[in-house]
Structure formats: C-alpha cells, structure tokens
Coordinates of C-alpha atoms and ligand atoms in Angstrom, one line a residue:
M1 CA -1.2 -23.5 -15.1
A2 CA -3.0 -21.9 -18.0
F3 CA -2.4 -18.1 -18.4
H4 CA -5.2 -15.9 -19.7
D5 CA -3.2 -12.7 -19.9
T6 CA -5.8 -10.9 -21.9
S7 CA -8.8 -11.7 -19.8
M8 CA -8.6 -8.8 -17.4
I9 CA -8.6 -5.8 -19.7
D10 CA -10.7 -2.9 -18.4
P11 CA -12.9 -0.7 -20.6
F12 CA -10.0 1.8 -21.1
G13 CA -7.6 -0.9 -22.4
R14 CA -5.6 -1.2 -19.2
A15 CA -4.4 -4.8 -18.4
I16 CA -4.9 -5.6 -14.7
S17 CA -1.8 -7.4 -13.6
Y18 CA -1.4 -6.1 -10.0
L19 CA -3.6 -7.1 -7.1
R20 CA -3.3 -5.5 -3.6
V21 CA -4.9 -7.5 -0.8
S22 CA -5.8 -5.9 2.5
V23 CA -5.6 -9.0 4.7
T24 CA -6.9 -7.2 7.8
D25 CA -8.3 -3.8 8.6
R26 CA -6.7 -3.9 12.0
C27 CA -3.4 -2.3 13.0
D28 CA -1.1 -1.9 16.0
F29 CA -0.6 1.8 15.1
R30 CA -3.0 4.6 14.7
C31 CA -1.3 7.0 12.3
T32 CA -3.1 10.3 12.5
Y33 CA -3.5 10.7 8.7
C34 CA -4.8 7.1 8.3
M35 CA -7.1 6.3 11.3
A36 CA -9.1 7.9 14.0
E37 CA -7.8 6.8 17.5
D38 CA -11.0 5.1 18.3
M39 CA -11.6 2.9 15.3
A40 CA -14.4 0.4 14.9
F41 CA -12.9 -2.7 13.2
L42 CA -14.7 -5.5 11.3
P43 CA -16.0 -8.3 13.5
K44 CA -13.8 -11.4 13.0
R45 CA -16.7 -13.4 11.6
D46 CA -16.8 -11.1 8.5
L47 CA -13.3 -11.9 7.5
L48 CA -12.4 -14.3 4.8
S49 CA -10.4 -17.2 6.1
L50 CA -6.8 -17.4 4.9
E51 CA -7.8 -20.4 2.8
E52 CA -10.5 -18.2 1.1
L53 CA -8.0 -15.4 0.6
D54 CA -5.6 -17.9 -1.0
R55 CA -8.3 -19.2 -3.3
L56 CA -9.3 -15.7 -4.4
C57 CA -5.7 -14.7 -5.0
T58 CA -5.1 -17.9 -7.0
V59 CA -8.0 -17.1 -9.3
F60 CA -6.7 -13.6 -9.9
I61 CA -3.3 -15.1 -10.7
E62 CA -4.9 -17.5 -13.2
K63 CA -6.5 -14.5 -14.8
G64 CA -3.3 -12.6 -15.3
V65 CA -2.2 -11.0 -12.0
R66 CA 1.6 -11.1 -12.0
K67 CA 2.3 -9.0 -8.9
L68 CA 0.6 -9.4 -5.6
R69 CA 1.0 -7.1 -2.6
L70 CA -0.3 -7.9 0.9
T71 CA -1.3 -4.9 2.9
G72 CA -3.8 -3.7 5.4
G73 CA -4.3 -2.5 8.1
E74 CA -1.0 -4.0 9.2
P75 CA -0.7 -7.3 7.3
L76 CA 1.7 -8.8 9.8
V77 CA -0.8 -8.6 12.7
R78 CA -3.2 -10.9 10.9
K79 CA -3.1 -14.2 12.8
N80 CA -1.1 -16.9 10.9
I81 CA -0.4 -14.5 8.1
M82 CA 2.8 -16.5 7.2
H83 CA 0.6 -19.4 6.4
L84 CA -1.0 -17.4 3.6
V85 CA 2.4 -16.1 2.4
R86 CA 3.8 -19.6 2.3
E87 CA 0.8 -20.9 0.4
L88 CA 1.0 -18.0 -2.1
S89 CA 4.7 -18.6 -2.6
R90 CA 3.9 -21.7 -4.7
H91 CA 2.9 -19.3 -7.5
L92 CA 6.3 -17.8 -7.4
K93 CA 7.9 -21.2 -7.7
S94 CA 5.6 -22.1 -10.6
G95 CA 6.5 -18.9 -12.4
A96 CA 2.8 -17.8 -12.5
L97 CA 3.5 -14.9 -10.2
E98 CA 6.5 -12.5 -10.7
E99 CA 6.4 -10.9 -7.4
L100 CA 4.9 -11.4 -3.9
T101 CA 5.5 -8.5 -1.6
L102 CA 4.0 -6.5 1.2
T103 CA 3.6 -3.1 2.7
T104 CA 4.2 -3.0 6.4
N105 CA 4.7 -0.5 9.3
G106 CA 7.7 -2.6 10.3
S107 CA 6.6 -3.2 13.9
Q108 CA 6.6 -7.1 13.5
L109 CA 9.3 -7.4 10.9
S110 CA 12.0 -8.5 13.2
R111 CA 9.9 -11.6 13.8
F112 CA 8.9 -12.3 10.2
A113 CA 11.7 -11.0 8.0
Q114 CA 13.6 -14.3 7.6
E115 CA 10.5 -16.3 7.0
L116 CA 9.3 -13.8 4.3
A117 CA 12.7 -14.1 2.6
D118 CA 12.5 -17.9 2.8
C119 CA 9.1 -17.7 1.1
G120 CA 10.6 -15.9 -1.9
V121 CA 9.7 -12.4 -1.0
K122 CA 12.4 -10.2 -2.4
R123 CA 11.4 -6.6 -1.6
I124 CA 9.0 -5.0 0.8
N125 CA 7.8 -1.5 1.5
V126 CA 8.2 -0.2 5.0
S127 CA 6.2 2.9 6.0
L128 CA 8.3 5.4 8.0
D129 CA 7.4 9.1 8.3
T130 CA 10.2 10.3 10.6
L131 CA 13.4 9.2 12.2
D132 CA 12.7 11.1 15.4
A133 CA 11.4 8.8 18.2
D134 CA 9.1 11.3 19.8
K135 CA 7.7 12.5 16.5
F136 CA 7.3 8.9 15.5
H137 CA 5.2 8.2 18.6
A138 CA 3.2 11.3 17.9
I139 CA 2.3 10.5 14.3
T140 CA 1.6 6.7 14.9
R141 CA 0.1 7.3 18.3
W142 CA 1.0 3.8 19.4
G143 CA 4.2 3.0 17.6
N144 CA 7.8 2.5 18.8
L145 CA 10.5 3.7 16.5
S146 CA 13.2 1.3 17.9
K147 CA 11.0 -1.7 17.1
V148 CA 10.7 -0.5 13.5
M149 CA 14.4 0.0 13.3
E150 CA 15.0 -3.5 14.5
G151 CA 12.6 -4.7 11.9
I152 CA 14.5 -2.8 9.1
D153 CA 17.8 -4.3 10.4
A154 CA 16.3 -7.8 10.4
A155 CA 14.8 -7.4 6.9
Q156 CA 18.1 -6.2 5.5
A157 CA 20.0 -9.0 7.3
A158 CA 17.6 -11.5 5.6
G159 CA 18.4 -10.0 2.2
L160 CA 15.1 -8.2 1.6
K161 CA 15.3 -5.0 -0.4
I162 CA 13.4 -2.2 1.4
K163 CA 11.7 0.8 0.0
L164 CA 10.7 3.3 2.6
N165 CA 7.3 5.1 2.2
A166 CA 6.9 8.5 3.9
V167 CA 3.7 10.5 3.8
A168 CA 4.7 14.1 3.3
L169 CA 3.1 16.1 6.1
K170 CA 3.3 19.9 6.1
G171 CA 5.0 21.2 9.3
F172 CA 5.7 17.7 10.5
N173 CA 8.3 16.0 8.4
D174 CA 8.9 18.3 5.5
A175 CA 12.1 19.8 7.0
E176 CA 13.3 16.3 7.9
L177 CA 12.9 14.7 4.5
P178 CA 16.4 15.7 3.2
E179 CA 17.9 13.9 6.2
M180 CA 15.7 10.9 5.7
L181 CA 16.7 10.7 2.1
R182 CA 20.4 10.7 3.0
W183 CA 19.8 8.1 5.7
A184 CA 17.7 5.8 3.4
H185 CA 20.1 6.0 0.5
G186 CA 23.1 5.5 2.8
R187 CA 21.5 2.2 3.8
G188 CA 20.7 1.2 0.3
M189 CA 17.0 1.8 0.5
D190 CA 14.9 3.7 -1.9
L191 CA 12.5 6.3 -0.5
T192 CA 9.1 7.3 -1.8
V193 CA 7.1 10.3 -0.6
I194 CA 3.3 10.2 -0.8
E195 CA 0.8 13.0 -0.7
T196 CA -2.0 12.6 1.9
M197 CA -5.2 11.4 0.4
P198 CA -8.7 12.2 1.6
L199 CA -9.7 8.7 2.7
G200 CA -12.0 8.2 5.7
E201 CA -12.8 10.4 8.7
I202 CA -9.8 11.1 10.9
D203 CA -9.4 13.2 14.0
V204 CA -7.2 15.9 12.4
D205 CA -7.8 18.4 9.6
R206 CA -6.2 17.2 6.4
T207 CA -5.9 20.7 4.9
D208 CA -3.4 21.4 7.7
Q209 CA -1.3 18.4 6.7
Y210 CA -1.5 18.4 3.0
L211 CA 1.8 19.2 1.2
P212 CA 1.8 19.2 -2.6
L213 CA 4.9 17.3 -3.7
S214 CA 5.6 19.8 -6.4
L215 CA 6.6 22.2 -3.5
L216 CA 8.6 19.5 -1.7
R217 CA 10.4 18.7 -4.9
A218 CA 11.3 22.4 -5.5
D219 CA 12.6 22.5 -1.9
L220 CA 14.7 19.4 -2.3
E221 CA 16.2 20.7 -5.5
R222 CA 17.9 23.4 -3.5
Q223 CA 20.1 20.8 -1.9
F224 CA 20.0 17.8 -4.4
T225 CA 20.3 17.3 -8.1
L226 CA 17.2 15.3 -9.1
T227 CA 17.0 13.7 -12.5
D228 CA 13.8 12.1 -13.8
I229 CA 14.3 8.4 -14.6
P230 CA 12.0 5.9 -16.3
Y231 CA 12.4 3.4 -13.4
K232 CA 9.1 1.6 -12.6
T233 CA 8.1 -0.9 -9.9
G234 CA 4.6 -1.5 -11.2
G235 CA 3.1 1.0 -8.8
P236 CA 2.2 4.6 -9.2
A237 CA 5.5 6.3 -8.1
R238 CA 7.5 8.3 -10.5
Y239 CA 11.2 8.3 -9.8
V240 CA 14.2 10.6 -9.8
E241 CA 17.8 9.8 -9.3
V242 CA 19.6 11.8 -6.6
A243 CA 23.1 12.7 -7.8
E244 CA 24.5 13.4 -4.4
T245 CA 23.4 10.1 -2.9
G246 CA 23.2 7.8 -5.9
G247 CA 19.8 6.6 -4.7
R248 CA 16.3 6.8 -6.0
L249 CA 13.5 9.0 -4.8
G250 CA 9.9 8.3 -5.8
F251 CA 6.9 10.6 -5.8
I252 CA 3.4 9.4 -5.4
T253 CA 1.2 12.3 -6.3
P254 CA -2.5 11.3 -6.4
M255 CA -3.4 15.0 -5.7
T256 CA -1.2 17.0 -7.9
H257 CA -0.7 14.6 -10.7
N258 CA -3.4 12.1 -11.5
F259 CA -1.7 8.8 -12.1
C260 CA -4.8 6.9 -13.3
E261 CA -4.0 6.6 -17.0
S262 CA -1.6 3.8 -16.4
C263 CA -3.4 2.1 -13.5
N264 CA -3.0 -1.7 -13.6
R265 CA -4.3 -2.4 -10.1
V266 CA -7.4 -3.5 -8.3
R267 CA -7.7 -3.9 -4.5
L268 CA -9.3 -6.7 -2.6
T269 CA -10.3 -6.3 1.1
C270 CA -10.3 -8.9 3.8
T271 CA -14.1 -9.4 3.4
G272 CA -13.7 -10.2 -0.3
T273 CA -14.8 -6.8 -1.6
L274 CA -13.1 -5.7 -4.7
Y275 CA -12.4 -2.1 -5.2
M276 CA -11.6 -1.2 -8.8
C277 CA -10.3 2.2 -7.8
L278 CA -8.8 3.5 -4.6
G279 CA -10.6 6.8 -5.0
Q280 CA -14.1 5.6 -5.9
E281 CA -16.9 4.0 -3.8
D282 CA -17.9 1.4 -6.4
A283 CA -17.0 -2.1 -5.4
A284 CA -17.9 -5.7 -6.2
D285 CA -18.6 -8.4 -3.7
L286 CA -16.6 -11.5 -4.4
R287 CA -17.4 -13.3 -1.1
A288 CA -20.8 -14.4 -2.3
P289 CA -19.6 -16.0 -5.6
L290 CA -16.6 -17.4 -3.7
R291 CA -18.8 -19.2 -1.2
A292 CA -21.6 -20.1 -3.6
S293 CA -19.8 -23.0 -5.2
E294 CA -16.6 -25.0 -4.9
G295 CA -15.7 -24.4 -8.5
N296 CA -14.4 -21.0 -9.6
E297 CA -16.6 -20.2 -12.6
L298 CA -19.0 -17.9 -10.7
L299 CA -16.0 -16.1 -9.1
S300 CA -14.2 -15.7 -12.3
G301 CA -17.4 -14.3 -13.9
A302 CA -17.9 -11.8 -11.0
I303 CA -14.2 -10.7 -11.4
D304 CA -14.7 -10.1 -15.2
E305 CA -17.9 -8.2 -14.5
A306 CA -16.1 -6.0 -11.9
I307 CA -13.1 -5.3 -14.2
G308 CA -15.6 -4.3 -16.8
R309 CA -16.7 -1.5 -14.4
K310 CA -13.2 -0.2 -13.6
P311 CA -13.6 3.6 -13.7
K312 CA -11.2 5.9 -15.6
G313 CA -9.9 7.5 -12.5
H314 CA -10.4 9.5 -9.4
D315 CA -10.4 13.2 -8.5
F316 CA -9.3 13.9 -5.0
I317 CA -9.8 17.3 -3.6
I318 CA -8.4 18.7 -0.3
D319 CA -9.4 22.2 0.4
R320 CA -11.1 24.2 3.1
R321 CA -14.6 23.9 1.5
T322 CA -14.4 20.2 1.0
K323 CA -14.5 19.0 4.6
R324 CA -15.8 15.5 4.0
P325 CA -13.3 12.9 2.7
A326 CA -13.6 12.0 -1.0
V327 CA -14.1 8.4 0.0
S328 CA -15.6 7.4 3.3
R329 CA -13.6 4.3 3.9
H330 CA -10.2 4.5 5.5
M331 CA -6.9 3.6 3.7
S332 CA -6.6 0.7 6.1
V333 CA -9.8 -0.9 4.7
T334 CA -8.8 -0.7 1.0
G335 CA -5.1 -1.1 1.6
G336 CA -2.5 1.4 0.6
Ligands
SAM1 N1 0.1 -0.7 7.8 C1 0.9 -0.8 6.7 C2 1.8 0.4 6.5 O1 1.6 1.4 7.2 O2 2.7 0.3 5.7 C3 0.2 -1.0 5.4 C4 -1.1 -0.3 5.2 S1 -1.0 1.5 5.1 C5 -2.7 1.9 4.9 C6 -0.3 1.7 3.5 C7 0.3 3.1 3.2 O3 -0.7 4.0 3.1 C8 1.3 3.6 4.3 O4 2.5 3.9 3.6 C9 0.6 4.8 4.8 O5 1.5 5.8 5.2 C10 -0.3 5.2 3.6 N2 -1.5 6.0 4.0 C11 -2.4 5.8 5.0 N3 -3.3 6.7 5.0 C12 -3.0 7.6 4.0 C13 -3.6 8.8 3.5 N4 -4.8 9.2 4.0 N5 -3.0 9.4 2.4 C14 -1.9 8.9 1.9 N6 -1.3 7.8 2.3 C15 -1.8 7.1 3.4
SF4_2 FE1 -1.7 1.3 10.5 FE2 -0.4 1.6 8.2 FE3 -2.6 3.0 8.8 FE4 -0.4 3.6 10.1 S1 -0.7 3.8 7.9 S2 -2.4 3.3 11.0 S3 0.5 1.6 10.3 S4 -2.5 0.9 8.5

C-alpha cells in the first residue's frame, strides 16, 4: 500500500494521523454527563454500513492515519461490530496501521475481549467513574457495575492492556479517586481523569458537576507524589507517575488547559460526517462523496478539503451565565 504521510497536514501544520470513529450513537447506558435519559437516536437507515465504514477508514489509513479508535455511543452494541474490527485488522497485519483500539463502557467486554485480542487489538480504554455499585447505577442510569468488572477481568485475561477513563465529577467521585487510583494501579491499569465538557443538552446542570483538574491534582498531591512525565499515547492526556503506586495517571483538561496545539485527530460519525474539532460545529459530509462513485477520488478530495478547514482549537466555557452547551451535539455522536 502506498503511504502519503504528508497529505493530511492541516493549515496549522499539524499532521492528522489519528482517526476516531463513532460507529453508533446508541448506548446501553445513559451516563448523566453524556446523555439525557430520553435520547432520540438516529434512524438505522441513516447509518453507514459496516462495509462503508471500512472503506472510509481504509481511505484515511491510505492518507496517513496510523491510529484508529472505535468509539460511540457504545461501540460494542453496534450489530456485528466484530466484523468491522476483523476487517480493519488487515491494516495492522500489513503494517499500514500502528494501532487499532476502542473506547468502551465495558458492559459487553466479557463477550468480545478475546476476539478483540485475536484481531490484534492490544489496548483498550474502559470508562469507569466509580467503584461503588450504587453510585455506578446512579451515574450510568442503566449500568451494572458487576458486568463491567467481568468485562475488565475478561479483557485482562485475554491480554489486553486497559486504561481506565474517569470523568471527574464534583461531589460525586472526587473523594473516591485516590481509592480508584490505587485499585487501578494495583491491577496494572493506567487511570486517566477527564474534565466534563459542555457537549449536548443533558438533564443536569454541568456547573454543579464541573471539577477543574488543577484542584483535583492539588488534592491528590496531599497523598501522592506526582511527577510529570513525557509519556504519550497519541491522545490529549498529560501524564504523571505516581511514586506510591508506580503507575501512571493521566489528566485530560480541555477546560483548564487547552490541548489543541498538538491536535492530530479528526472524528468520523456513523453517518459519515467528519468533525475536524470536538469543540466546533463545522463538519464535512463524507457520505455523499463515498456513495457518489466506486472509486475513492471524490472521497479523498473531500477529506483534503475538510482537513484544510481544521480550526485552530476550541474554547469551552462552563459557568453560570453560559447555560447552553458550547456544542449542541452530544459526546455520543462525535465519539469521545
Ligand atoms: N460508550 C463508550 C464509553 O463510555 O467509554 C465510548 C463513548 S463515550 C462518549 C467516551 C468517553 O467520553 C467516556 O469516557 C465518557 O466518560 C466521556 N464523556 C462523555 N460525555 C462527556 C462530557 N460531557 N465531558 C467529558 N467526557 C465525557
Ligand atoms: Fe454511553 Fe459512553 Fe455516553 Fe456513558 S459515556 S452514556 S457509556 S456513550
């Protein structure tokens, strides 16, 4: 396969090498910071088929994408999702793709962990905001902690490396995060904490939940020795090493520290819409050029045109005066 490593350079000189694909906007949870309980999902007929998603991803890989993350919604609830994973794994075998991974809520992992590992997936992100079963049910509305724990066990048994993602929520899990950190590191998992972002209308007030990670870090530093390290996984997290546990803790701080300068990512939705920035409304439709011809020239041109419009960055604000979300679409549409 021919590589065109320089073909996806945005106007700010950033090489786009990381594609996140939201394979469905649906989910078996309703996390309060992510979704309203009563969500309207896309009609099935609007979704790209798995074959179309594969074709789109393949064009991105030919144009220089080296890392591909499946997300959602919950990627593992998309029907036949393992068919797509298996197809995409050919790019791992050929060496065109360095990493194929996914972000999951873990609910279906016990079913799919071994198959993911067999397809060449090496590490996955599992979102987990609390280790308390009642709180877990409260935050996810529909989730069952023991299913997720079974999933984590199965993934580790299959040899998958796990990074836990926890959204830091004031008054909900902030006091529990030291315990989660010890637990995660004790099981050989990294932990990353994320600030809540103002994406989509939800049923709760985000100002009540928002916890700047600078405060959390100061709090953790009363119990732990945190040393900044240059470790990178290709995503926006900045890592510290925790002396007491020997593990890594990541901070994703879209609100308190703008991570846009080094952004190497674009996001594709399950309808073939490409978002060049998580925090901006601008998007490019790739479904029309995908369906307009069997060859990929139109599609490739549309991708180039979209990358040429990638904005410099976003400015999220969460305060009492800004009641509307910065971006109207939910995280589950664009994919976290
Ligand atoms: N369903 C999968 C999961 O939960 O891992 C993948 C999609 S989910 C949208 C991806 C990540 O986004 C999760 O870690 C979730 O906690 C995070 N997330 C969702 N809404 C968010 C928000 N408003 N602010 C910050 N993170 C959010
Ligand atoms: Fe579903 Fe993930 Fe959103 Fe929770 S964060 S509602 S698991 S998409």
